[in-house]
Coordinates of C-alpha atoms in Angstrom, one line a residue:
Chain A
X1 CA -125.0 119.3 -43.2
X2 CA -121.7 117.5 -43.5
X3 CA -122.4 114.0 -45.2
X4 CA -119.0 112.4 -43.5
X5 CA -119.8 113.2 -40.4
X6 CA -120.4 110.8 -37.7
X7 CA -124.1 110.7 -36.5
X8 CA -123.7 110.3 -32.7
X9 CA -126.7 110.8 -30.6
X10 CA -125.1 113.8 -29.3
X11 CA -124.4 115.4 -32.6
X12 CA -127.8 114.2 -34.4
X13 CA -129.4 116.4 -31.1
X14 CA -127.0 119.1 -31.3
X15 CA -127.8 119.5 -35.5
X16 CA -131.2 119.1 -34.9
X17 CA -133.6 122.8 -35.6
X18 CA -134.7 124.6 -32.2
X19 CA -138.3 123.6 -32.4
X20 CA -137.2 119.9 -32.8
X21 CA -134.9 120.3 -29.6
X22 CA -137.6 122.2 -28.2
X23 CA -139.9 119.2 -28.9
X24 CA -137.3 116.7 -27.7
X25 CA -136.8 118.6 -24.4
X26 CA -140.6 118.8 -23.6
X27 CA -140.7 114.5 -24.2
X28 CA -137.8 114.4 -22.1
X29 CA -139.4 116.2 -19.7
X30 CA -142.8 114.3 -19.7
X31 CA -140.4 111.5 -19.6
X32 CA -138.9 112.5 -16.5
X33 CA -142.1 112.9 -14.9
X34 CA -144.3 110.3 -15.8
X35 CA -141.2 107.6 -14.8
X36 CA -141.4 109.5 -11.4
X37 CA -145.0 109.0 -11.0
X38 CA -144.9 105.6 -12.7
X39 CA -143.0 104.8 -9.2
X40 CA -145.1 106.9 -7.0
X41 CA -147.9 104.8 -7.6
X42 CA -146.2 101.5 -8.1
X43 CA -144.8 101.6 -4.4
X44 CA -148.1 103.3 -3.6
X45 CA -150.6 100.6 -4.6
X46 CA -148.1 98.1 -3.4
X47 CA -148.3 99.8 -0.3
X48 CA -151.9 99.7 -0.1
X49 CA -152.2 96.3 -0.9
X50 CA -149.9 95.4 1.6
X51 CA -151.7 97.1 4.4
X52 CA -155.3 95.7 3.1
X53 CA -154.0 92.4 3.7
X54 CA -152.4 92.7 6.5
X55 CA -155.3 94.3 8.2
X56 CA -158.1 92.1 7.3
X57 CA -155.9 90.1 9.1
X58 CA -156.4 91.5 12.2
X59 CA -160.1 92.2 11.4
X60 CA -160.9 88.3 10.7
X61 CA -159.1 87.0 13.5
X62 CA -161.7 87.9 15.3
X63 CA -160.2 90.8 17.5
X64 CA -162.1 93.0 19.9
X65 CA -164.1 96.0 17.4
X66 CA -163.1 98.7 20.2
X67 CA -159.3 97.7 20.7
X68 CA -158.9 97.5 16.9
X69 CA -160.5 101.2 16.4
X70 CA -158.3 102.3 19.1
X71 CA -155.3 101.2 17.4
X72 CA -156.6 102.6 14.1
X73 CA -157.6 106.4 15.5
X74 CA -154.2 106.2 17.2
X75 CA -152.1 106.1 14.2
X76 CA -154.6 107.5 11.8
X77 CA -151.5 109.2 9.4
X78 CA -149.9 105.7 9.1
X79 CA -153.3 103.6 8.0
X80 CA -154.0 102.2 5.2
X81 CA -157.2 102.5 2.9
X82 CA -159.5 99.7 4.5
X83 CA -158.1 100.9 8.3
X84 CA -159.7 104.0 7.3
X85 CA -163.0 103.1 6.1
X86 CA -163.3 100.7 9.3
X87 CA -162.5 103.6 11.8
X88 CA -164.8 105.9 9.4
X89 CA -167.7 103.3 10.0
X90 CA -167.3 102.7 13.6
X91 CA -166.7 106.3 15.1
X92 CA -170.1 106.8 12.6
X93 CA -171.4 103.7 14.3
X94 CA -170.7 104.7 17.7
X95 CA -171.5 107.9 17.7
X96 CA -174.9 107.2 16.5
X97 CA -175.8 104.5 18.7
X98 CA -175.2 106.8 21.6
X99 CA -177.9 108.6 20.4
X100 CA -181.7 107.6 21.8
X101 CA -184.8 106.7 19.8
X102 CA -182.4 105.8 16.7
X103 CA -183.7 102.3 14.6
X104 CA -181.1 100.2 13.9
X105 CA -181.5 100.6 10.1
X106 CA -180.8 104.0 10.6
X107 CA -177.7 103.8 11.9
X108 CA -176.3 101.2 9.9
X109 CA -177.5 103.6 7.1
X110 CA -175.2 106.2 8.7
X111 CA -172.4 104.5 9.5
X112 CA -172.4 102.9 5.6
X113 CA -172.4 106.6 4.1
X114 CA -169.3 107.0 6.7
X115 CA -167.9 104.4 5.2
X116 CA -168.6 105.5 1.7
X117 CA -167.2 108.4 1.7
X118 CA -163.8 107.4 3.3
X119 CA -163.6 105.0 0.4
X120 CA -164.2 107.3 -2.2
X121 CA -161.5 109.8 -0.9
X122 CA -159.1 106.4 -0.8
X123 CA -159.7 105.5 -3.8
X124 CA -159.6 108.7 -5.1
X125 CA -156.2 109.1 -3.7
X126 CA -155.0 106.1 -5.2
X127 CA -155.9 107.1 -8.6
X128 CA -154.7 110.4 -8.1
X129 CA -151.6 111.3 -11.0
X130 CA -153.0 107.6 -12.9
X131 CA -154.7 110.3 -16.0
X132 CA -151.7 111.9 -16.3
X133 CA -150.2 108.6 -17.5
X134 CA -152.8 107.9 -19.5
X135 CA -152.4 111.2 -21.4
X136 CA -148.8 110.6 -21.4
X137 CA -149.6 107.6 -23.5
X138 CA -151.6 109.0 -25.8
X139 CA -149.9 112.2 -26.7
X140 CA -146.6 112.0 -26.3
X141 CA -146.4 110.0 -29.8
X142 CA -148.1 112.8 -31.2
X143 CA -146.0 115.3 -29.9
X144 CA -142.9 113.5 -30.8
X145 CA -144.2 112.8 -34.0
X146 CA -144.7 116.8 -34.9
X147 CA -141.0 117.6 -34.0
X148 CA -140.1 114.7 -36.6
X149 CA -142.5 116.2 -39.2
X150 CA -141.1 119.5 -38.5
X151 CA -137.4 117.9 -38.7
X152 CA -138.3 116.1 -41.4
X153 CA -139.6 119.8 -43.5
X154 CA -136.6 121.0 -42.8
X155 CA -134.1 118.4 -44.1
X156 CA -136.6 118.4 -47.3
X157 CA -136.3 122.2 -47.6
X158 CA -132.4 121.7 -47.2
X159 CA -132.4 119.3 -50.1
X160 CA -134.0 122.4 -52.5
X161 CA -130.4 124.1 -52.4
X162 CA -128.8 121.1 -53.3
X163 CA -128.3 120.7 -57.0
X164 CA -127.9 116.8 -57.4
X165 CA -130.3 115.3 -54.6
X166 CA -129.1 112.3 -53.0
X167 CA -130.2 110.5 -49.8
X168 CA -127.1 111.2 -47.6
X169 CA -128.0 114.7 -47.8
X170 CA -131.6 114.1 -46.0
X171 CA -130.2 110.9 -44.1
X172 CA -129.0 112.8 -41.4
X173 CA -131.9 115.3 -41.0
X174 CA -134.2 112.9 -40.7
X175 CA -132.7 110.5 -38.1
X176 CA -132.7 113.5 -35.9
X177 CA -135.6 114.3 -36.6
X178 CA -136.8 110.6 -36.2
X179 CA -134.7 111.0 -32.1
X180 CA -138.2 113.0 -31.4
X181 CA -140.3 110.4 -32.4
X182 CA -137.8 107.5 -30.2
X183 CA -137.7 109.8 -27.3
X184 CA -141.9 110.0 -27.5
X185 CA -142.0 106.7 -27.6
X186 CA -139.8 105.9 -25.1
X187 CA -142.6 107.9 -22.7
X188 CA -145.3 106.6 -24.1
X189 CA -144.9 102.7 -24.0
X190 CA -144.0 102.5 -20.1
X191 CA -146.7 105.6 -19.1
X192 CA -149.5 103.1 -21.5
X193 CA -148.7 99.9 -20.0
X194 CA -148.1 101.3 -16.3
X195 CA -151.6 102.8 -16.7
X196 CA -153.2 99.6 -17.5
X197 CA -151.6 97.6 -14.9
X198 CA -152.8 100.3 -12.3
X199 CA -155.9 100.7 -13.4
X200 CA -156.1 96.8 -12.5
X201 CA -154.6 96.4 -9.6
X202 CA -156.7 99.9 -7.9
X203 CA -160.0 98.2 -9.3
X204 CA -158.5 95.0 -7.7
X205 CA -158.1 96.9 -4.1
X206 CA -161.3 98.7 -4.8
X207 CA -163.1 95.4 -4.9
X208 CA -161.9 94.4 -1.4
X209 CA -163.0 97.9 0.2
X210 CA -166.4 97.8 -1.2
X211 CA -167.1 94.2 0.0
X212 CA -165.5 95.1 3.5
X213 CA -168.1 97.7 3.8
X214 CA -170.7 95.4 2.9
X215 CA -169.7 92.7 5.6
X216 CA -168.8 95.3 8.0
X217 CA -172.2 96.8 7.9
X218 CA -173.9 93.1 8.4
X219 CA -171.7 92.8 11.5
X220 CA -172.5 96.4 12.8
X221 CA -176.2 95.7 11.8
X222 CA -175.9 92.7 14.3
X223 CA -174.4 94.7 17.1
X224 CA -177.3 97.0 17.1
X225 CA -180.0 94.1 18.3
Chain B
X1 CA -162.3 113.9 9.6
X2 CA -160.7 116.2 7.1
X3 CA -157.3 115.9 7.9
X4 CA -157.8 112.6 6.7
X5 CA -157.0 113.4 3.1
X6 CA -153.9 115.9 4.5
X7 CA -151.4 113.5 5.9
X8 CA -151.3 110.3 5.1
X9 CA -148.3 107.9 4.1
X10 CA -146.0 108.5 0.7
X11 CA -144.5 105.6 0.2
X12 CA -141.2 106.2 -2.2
X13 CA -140.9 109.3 -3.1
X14 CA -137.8 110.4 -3.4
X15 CA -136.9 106.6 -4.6
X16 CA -139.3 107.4 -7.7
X17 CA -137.4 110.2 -8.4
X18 CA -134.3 108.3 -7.9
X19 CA -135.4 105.5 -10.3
X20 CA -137.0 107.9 -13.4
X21 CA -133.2 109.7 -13.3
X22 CA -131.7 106.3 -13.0
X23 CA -134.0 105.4 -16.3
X24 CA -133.2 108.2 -18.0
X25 CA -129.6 107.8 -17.4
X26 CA -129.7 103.9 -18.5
X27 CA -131.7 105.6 -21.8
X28 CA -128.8 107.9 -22.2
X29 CA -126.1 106.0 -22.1
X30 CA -127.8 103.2 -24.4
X31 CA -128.7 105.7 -26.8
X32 CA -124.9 107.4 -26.6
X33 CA -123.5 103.9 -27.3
X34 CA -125.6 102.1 -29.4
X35 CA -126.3 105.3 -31.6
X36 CA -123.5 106.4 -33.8
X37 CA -124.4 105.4 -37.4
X38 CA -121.3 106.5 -40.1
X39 CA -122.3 107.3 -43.4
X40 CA -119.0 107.9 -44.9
X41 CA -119.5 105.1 -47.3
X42 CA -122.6 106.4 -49.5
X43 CA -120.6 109.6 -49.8
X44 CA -117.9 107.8 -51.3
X45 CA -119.8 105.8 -53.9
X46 CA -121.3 109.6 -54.6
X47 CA -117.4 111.2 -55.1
X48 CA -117.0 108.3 -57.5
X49 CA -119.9 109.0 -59.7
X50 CA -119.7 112.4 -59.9
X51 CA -116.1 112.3 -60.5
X52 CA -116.4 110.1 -63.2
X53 CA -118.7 112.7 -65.2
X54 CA -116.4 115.4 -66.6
X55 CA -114.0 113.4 -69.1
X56 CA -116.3 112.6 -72.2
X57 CA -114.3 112.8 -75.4
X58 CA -111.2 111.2 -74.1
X59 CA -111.7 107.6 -73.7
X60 CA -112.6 107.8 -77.8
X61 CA -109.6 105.8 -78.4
X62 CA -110.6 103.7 -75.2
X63 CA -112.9 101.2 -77.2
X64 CA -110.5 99.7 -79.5
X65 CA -108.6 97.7 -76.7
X66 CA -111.6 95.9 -75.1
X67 CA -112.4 94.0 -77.6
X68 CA -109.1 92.6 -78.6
X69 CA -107.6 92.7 -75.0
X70 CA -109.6 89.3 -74.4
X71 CA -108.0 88.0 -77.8
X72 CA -104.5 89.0 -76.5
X73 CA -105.1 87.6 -73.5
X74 CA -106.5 84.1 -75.2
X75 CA -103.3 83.7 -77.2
X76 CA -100.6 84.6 -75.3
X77 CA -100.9 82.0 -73.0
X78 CA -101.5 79.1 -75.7
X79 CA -97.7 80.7 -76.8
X80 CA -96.6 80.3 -73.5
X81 CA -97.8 77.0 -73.0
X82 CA -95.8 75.6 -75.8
X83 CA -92.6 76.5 -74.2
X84 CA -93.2 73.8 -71.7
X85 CA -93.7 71.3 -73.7
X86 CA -90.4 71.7 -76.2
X87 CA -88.2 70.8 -73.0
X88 CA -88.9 67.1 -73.7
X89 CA -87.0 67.9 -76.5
X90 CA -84.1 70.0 -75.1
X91 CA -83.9 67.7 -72.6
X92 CA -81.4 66.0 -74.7
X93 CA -79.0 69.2 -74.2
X94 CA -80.0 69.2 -70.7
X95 CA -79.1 65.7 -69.8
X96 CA -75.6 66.4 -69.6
X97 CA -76.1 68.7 -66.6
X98 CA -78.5 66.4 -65.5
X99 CA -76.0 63.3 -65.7
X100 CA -73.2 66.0 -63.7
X101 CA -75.6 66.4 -60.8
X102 CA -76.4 62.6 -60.2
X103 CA -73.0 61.4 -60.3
X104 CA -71.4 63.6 -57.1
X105 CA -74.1 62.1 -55.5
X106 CA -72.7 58.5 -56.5
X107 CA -69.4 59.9 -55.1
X108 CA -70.4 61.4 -52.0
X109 CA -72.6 58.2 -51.0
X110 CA -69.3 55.5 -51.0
X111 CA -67.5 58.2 -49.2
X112 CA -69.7 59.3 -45.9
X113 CA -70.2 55.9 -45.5
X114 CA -66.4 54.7 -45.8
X115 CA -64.8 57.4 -43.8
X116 CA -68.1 57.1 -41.2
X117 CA -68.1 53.8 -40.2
X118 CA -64.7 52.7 -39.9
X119 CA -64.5 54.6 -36.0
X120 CA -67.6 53.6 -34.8
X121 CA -67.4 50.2 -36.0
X122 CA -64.5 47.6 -36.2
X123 CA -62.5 47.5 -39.3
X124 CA -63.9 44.4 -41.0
X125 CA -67.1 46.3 -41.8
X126 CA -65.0 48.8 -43.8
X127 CA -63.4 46.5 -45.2
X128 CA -66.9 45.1 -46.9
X129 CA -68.4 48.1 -47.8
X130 CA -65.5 48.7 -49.8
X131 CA -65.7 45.5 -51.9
X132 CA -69.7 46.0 -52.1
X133 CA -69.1 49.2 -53.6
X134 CA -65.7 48.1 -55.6
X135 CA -67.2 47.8 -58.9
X136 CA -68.6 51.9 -58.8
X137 CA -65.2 53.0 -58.1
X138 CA -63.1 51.2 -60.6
X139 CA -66.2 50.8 -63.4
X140 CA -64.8 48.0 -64.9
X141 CA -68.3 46.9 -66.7
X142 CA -69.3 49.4 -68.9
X143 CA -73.1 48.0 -69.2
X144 CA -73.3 49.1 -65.3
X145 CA -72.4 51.9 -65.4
X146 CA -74.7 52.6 -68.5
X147 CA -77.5 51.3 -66.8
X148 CA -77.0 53.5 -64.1
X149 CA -76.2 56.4 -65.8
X150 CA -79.5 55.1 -67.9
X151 CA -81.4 55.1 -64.3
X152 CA -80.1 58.4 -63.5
X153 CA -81.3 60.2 -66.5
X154 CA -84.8 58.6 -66.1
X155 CA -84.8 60.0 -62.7
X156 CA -83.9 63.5 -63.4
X157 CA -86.0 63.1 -66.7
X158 CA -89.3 61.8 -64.7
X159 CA -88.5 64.3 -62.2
X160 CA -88.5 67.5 -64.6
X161 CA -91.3 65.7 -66.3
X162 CA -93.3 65.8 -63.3
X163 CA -92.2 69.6 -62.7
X164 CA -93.4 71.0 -66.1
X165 CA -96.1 68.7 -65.6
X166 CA -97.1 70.5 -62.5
X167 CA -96.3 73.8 -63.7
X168 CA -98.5 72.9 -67.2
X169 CA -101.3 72.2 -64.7
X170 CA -101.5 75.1 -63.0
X171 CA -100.7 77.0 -66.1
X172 CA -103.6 75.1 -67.2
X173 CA -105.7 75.9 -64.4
X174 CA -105.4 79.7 -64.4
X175 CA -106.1 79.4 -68.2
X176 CA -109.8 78.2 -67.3
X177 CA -110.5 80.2 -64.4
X178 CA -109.7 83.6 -66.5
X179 CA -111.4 82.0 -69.6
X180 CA -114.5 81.4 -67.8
X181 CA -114.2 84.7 -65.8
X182 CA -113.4 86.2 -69.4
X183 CA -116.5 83.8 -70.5
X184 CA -118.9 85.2 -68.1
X185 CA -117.9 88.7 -68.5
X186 CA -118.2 88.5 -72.1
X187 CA -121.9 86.5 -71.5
X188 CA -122.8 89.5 -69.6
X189 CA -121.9 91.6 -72.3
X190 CA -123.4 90.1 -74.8
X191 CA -126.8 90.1 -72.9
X192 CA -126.4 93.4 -72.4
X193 CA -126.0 94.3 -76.3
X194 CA -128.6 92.7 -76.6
X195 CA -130.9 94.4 -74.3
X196 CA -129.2 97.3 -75.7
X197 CA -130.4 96.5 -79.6
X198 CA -133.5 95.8 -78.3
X199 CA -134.5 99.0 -76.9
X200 CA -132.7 100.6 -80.2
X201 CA -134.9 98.4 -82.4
X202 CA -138.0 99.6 -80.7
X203 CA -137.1 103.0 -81.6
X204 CA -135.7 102.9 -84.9
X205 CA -138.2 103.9 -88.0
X206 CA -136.9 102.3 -91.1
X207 CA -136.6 104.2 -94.2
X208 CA -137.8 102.3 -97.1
X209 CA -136.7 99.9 -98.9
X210 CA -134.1 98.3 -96.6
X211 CA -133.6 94.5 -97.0
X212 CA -131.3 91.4 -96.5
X213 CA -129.2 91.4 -93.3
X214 CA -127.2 94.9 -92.9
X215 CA -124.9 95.2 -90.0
X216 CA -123.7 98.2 -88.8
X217 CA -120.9 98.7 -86.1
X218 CA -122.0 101.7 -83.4
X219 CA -119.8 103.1 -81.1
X220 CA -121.6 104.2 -78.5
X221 CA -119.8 106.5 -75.5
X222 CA -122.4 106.2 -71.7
X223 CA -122.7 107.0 -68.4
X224 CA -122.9 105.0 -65.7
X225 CA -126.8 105.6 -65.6
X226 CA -126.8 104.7 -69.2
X227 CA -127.8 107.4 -71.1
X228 CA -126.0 108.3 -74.1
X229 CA -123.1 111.0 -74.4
X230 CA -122.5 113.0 -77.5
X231 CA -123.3 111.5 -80.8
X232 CA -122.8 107.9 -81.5
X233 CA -120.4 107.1 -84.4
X234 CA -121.0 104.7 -86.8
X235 CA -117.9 102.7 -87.3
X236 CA -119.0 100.5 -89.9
X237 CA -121.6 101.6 -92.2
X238 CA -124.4 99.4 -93.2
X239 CA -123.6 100.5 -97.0
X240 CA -127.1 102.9 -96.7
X241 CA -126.7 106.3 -95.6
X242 CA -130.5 106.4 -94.9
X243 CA -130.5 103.7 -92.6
X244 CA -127.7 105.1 -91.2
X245 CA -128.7 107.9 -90.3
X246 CA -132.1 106.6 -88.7
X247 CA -129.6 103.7 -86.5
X248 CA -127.8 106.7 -84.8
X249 CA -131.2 108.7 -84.3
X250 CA -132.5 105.4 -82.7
X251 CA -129.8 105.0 -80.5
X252 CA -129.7 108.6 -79.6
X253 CA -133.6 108.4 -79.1
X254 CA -133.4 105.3 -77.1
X255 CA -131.0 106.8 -74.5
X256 CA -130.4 105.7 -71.3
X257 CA -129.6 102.8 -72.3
X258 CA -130.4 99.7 -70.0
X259 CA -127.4 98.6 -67.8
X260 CA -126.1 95.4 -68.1
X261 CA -127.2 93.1 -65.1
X262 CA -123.7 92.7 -64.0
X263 CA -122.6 96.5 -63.0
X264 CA -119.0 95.0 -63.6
X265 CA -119.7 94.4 -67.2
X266 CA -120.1 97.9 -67.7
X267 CA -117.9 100.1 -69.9
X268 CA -118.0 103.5 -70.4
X269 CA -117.6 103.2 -74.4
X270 CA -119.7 100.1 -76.5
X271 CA -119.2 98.9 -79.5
X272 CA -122.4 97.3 -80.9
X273 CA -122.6 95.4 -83.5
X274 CA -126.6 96.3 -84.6
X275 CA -128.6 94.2 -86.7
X276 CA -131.7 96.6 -87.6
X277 CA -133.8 93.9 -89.6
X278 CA -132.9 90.8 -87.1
X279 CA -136.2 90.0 -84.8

């Protein structure tokens, strides 16, 4: 451990003990991955949103119910959520109602539970890959905060050899140990505050869905009479 | 139904993974330039102390000068200052000099001005100037040119006046400024002797049947960090070997020494004058 040496992020890496770097990759790695999914579901729920509005647009403009599930069973892989739960309902609805000696509450019943479950598996989908950046949040710190322990042993351990103890000779070891810690951080804060704002926005969305199914299923309730 | 959950849309992936490399790249290259600390000066301060460790017996003769150096420095200047002042005095010598520069410029003026203005100007103009300036030339009343020689001196007498004046000023002014850095230093010093006999005073046991006011003069060799190298040497004795005796053992007790507030003021060999019976 030099003491006039320069401490560059490179070097302070480079000097730092194989279980620190070790450490340091892994943060960089979970990093790496929860940014990538920290965009995933950004443009995702955007997306969503986006396709929510624009189609309880169509739906409250007061379109024909057939041509509007036409268009939706057509292009299925390119719907969004609520699209989904309507064609769910109505293909439920339909197929039901072709059906003799059927009451009408029992076929709104079955066309809700159509509905239902569509929503759950969109919603589910949404949240898909949101727990990992909630665990992101919460243990990255911790697992940065280990390899600066570690680090931090070390540089201590270092100091025994040394006959007149001064802090430039555990300076250095500890600021790279302390790079574990900054890298953990630097996962932690967006992966926390991403996850809150998603969790928002999908309960947000959620809402919508659930009280589409509720006025869809008043409206299919009065087609039956 | 099930394919449902298979294919649907994926809105931005491979811009996700575009944008986490592109963060971790902006991260790297903050990190790379904002990170790069240099701890070259700590290490220096540390050569410095260390270095200064070894040499402990030399600087024995080392304590002598500090105190006087301040009274050499006090009087020398007071001896150079008086210099200045005699030159009123000499200035009786100097005046003859003085009266030799004045005149060739009584000389010079009548001439520029005769040879001058005769070819710009018509001759009748040269012809004046000569009669205004006639009486210089030809000094035929002594009183004149007595009272200009007179007005002369006082010139060059005011002027050189005015010089050492200026000079006795400044002389003046660096005078203060190194008494009262000299002043300040030697505040902090005294301060720090006594801070010095007060931690010696809490530790010295006095043999019986000491009384009046002894004074004893320590000389004391440090470290930086204060404590005490060697023996201290007692310089002046206090005229009782007992008490003595218990002074050195209190100073040698009492080490490390406080540091005086100032680290400037410190010096690596003090000379104390210790009172052991003063509160």
């Amino acid at each position: 451990m030099n003491v006039t040496e320069d401490l560059s992020i490179i070097s302070l890496v480079a000097h730092a003990s194989l279980l620190v770097q070790l450490v340091m990759g892994l943060l960089l790695a979970i990093s790496f991955i929860s940014w990538y999914w920290i965009f995933r579901k950004f443009f995702a729920i955007r997306d969503a949103r986006l396709r929510t509005d624009k189609f309880e647009l169509e739906f409250w403009s007061g379109g024909d119910l057939n041509a509007l599930f036409q268009s939706a069973a057509n292009d299925r892989h390119n719907a969004g959520g609520m699209e989904r739960i309507f064609e769910a309902g109505y293909r439920e609805f339909t197929k039901l109602r072709a059906r003799p000696n059927l009451d009408a509450a029992t076929i709104v019943d079955g066309a809700r539970r159509a509905m239902r479950a569509t929503y759950q598996r969109e919603v589910d989908e949404l949240e898909s890959h949101t727990a990992f950046l909630a665990s992101t949040g919460s243990v990255s710190p911790y697992i940065g905060l280990f390899g600066t322990v570690w680090g931090i042993m070390n540089a201590f351990r270092g100091l025994s050899n040394v006959g007149q103890a001064t802090l430039s000779h555990v300076a250095p070891g500890i600021a790279e140990a302390l790079v574990a810690t900054a890298i953990g951080l630097f996962a932690a804060i967006p992966a926390v505050v991403a996850y809150n704002r998603f969790a928002h926005d999908i309960d947000r969305i959620s809402i919508r869905w659930e009280s589409f199914m509720e006025e869809f299923s008043n409206i299919l309730q009065r087609q039956t009479r | 139904m099930h394919d449902f959950a298979l294919k649907r849309p994926q809105p931005g992936k491979w811009q996700s993974a575009a944008l986490a490399v592109g963060m971790h790249v902006l991260l790297g290259l903050f990190l790379y330039y904002s990170v790069s600390w240099q701890t070259r000066k700590p290490a220096a301060v540390q050569v410095e102390l260390v270095g200064s460790l070894p040499p402990v017996e030399a600087p024995a003769p080392a304590p002598v000068p500090p105190p006087p150096e301040p009274a050499i420095e006090k009087r020398p200047e007071p001896v150079v200052e008086p210099p200045p002042p005699p030159p009123p005095k000499p200035d009786i010598v100097i005046k003859e000099p003085a009266k030799v520069k004045p005149e060739p410029k009584v000389e010079k003026r009548p001439e520029p001005r005769v040879e001058k203005k005769p070819e710009p100007k018509p001759e009748p103009k040269v012809e004046k100037k000569p009669e205004a300036k006639a009486p210089v030339p030809p000094r035929p009343d002594p009183r004149i040119e007595q009272a200009l020689q007179e007005k002369l001196m006082k010139e060059s007498l005011a002027r050189e006046n005015a010089e050492q004046m200026r000079r006795q000023a400044a002389q003046e002014a660096d005078l203060i400024a190194r008494l009262a850095a000299d002043g300040a230093r030697s505040k902090a010093r005294d301060s720090w002797a006594g801070r010095i006999s007060a931690k010696v005073r809490g530790n010295l046991v006095l043999p019986p049947g000491v009384s009046g006011q002894p004074e004893a003069l320590v000389s004391i060799s440090l470290l930086p960090d204060g404590s005490v190298v060697g023996e201290p040497r007692m310089k002046r004795s206090t005229g009782n070997a007992a008490l003595d005796a218990a002074i050195l053992r209190a100073i040698v007790k009492s080490s490390p020494l406080p540091k005086p507030e100032d680290p400037a003021a410190f010096e690596r060999n003090v000379e104390l004058i210790f009172r052991p019976l003063e509160p």
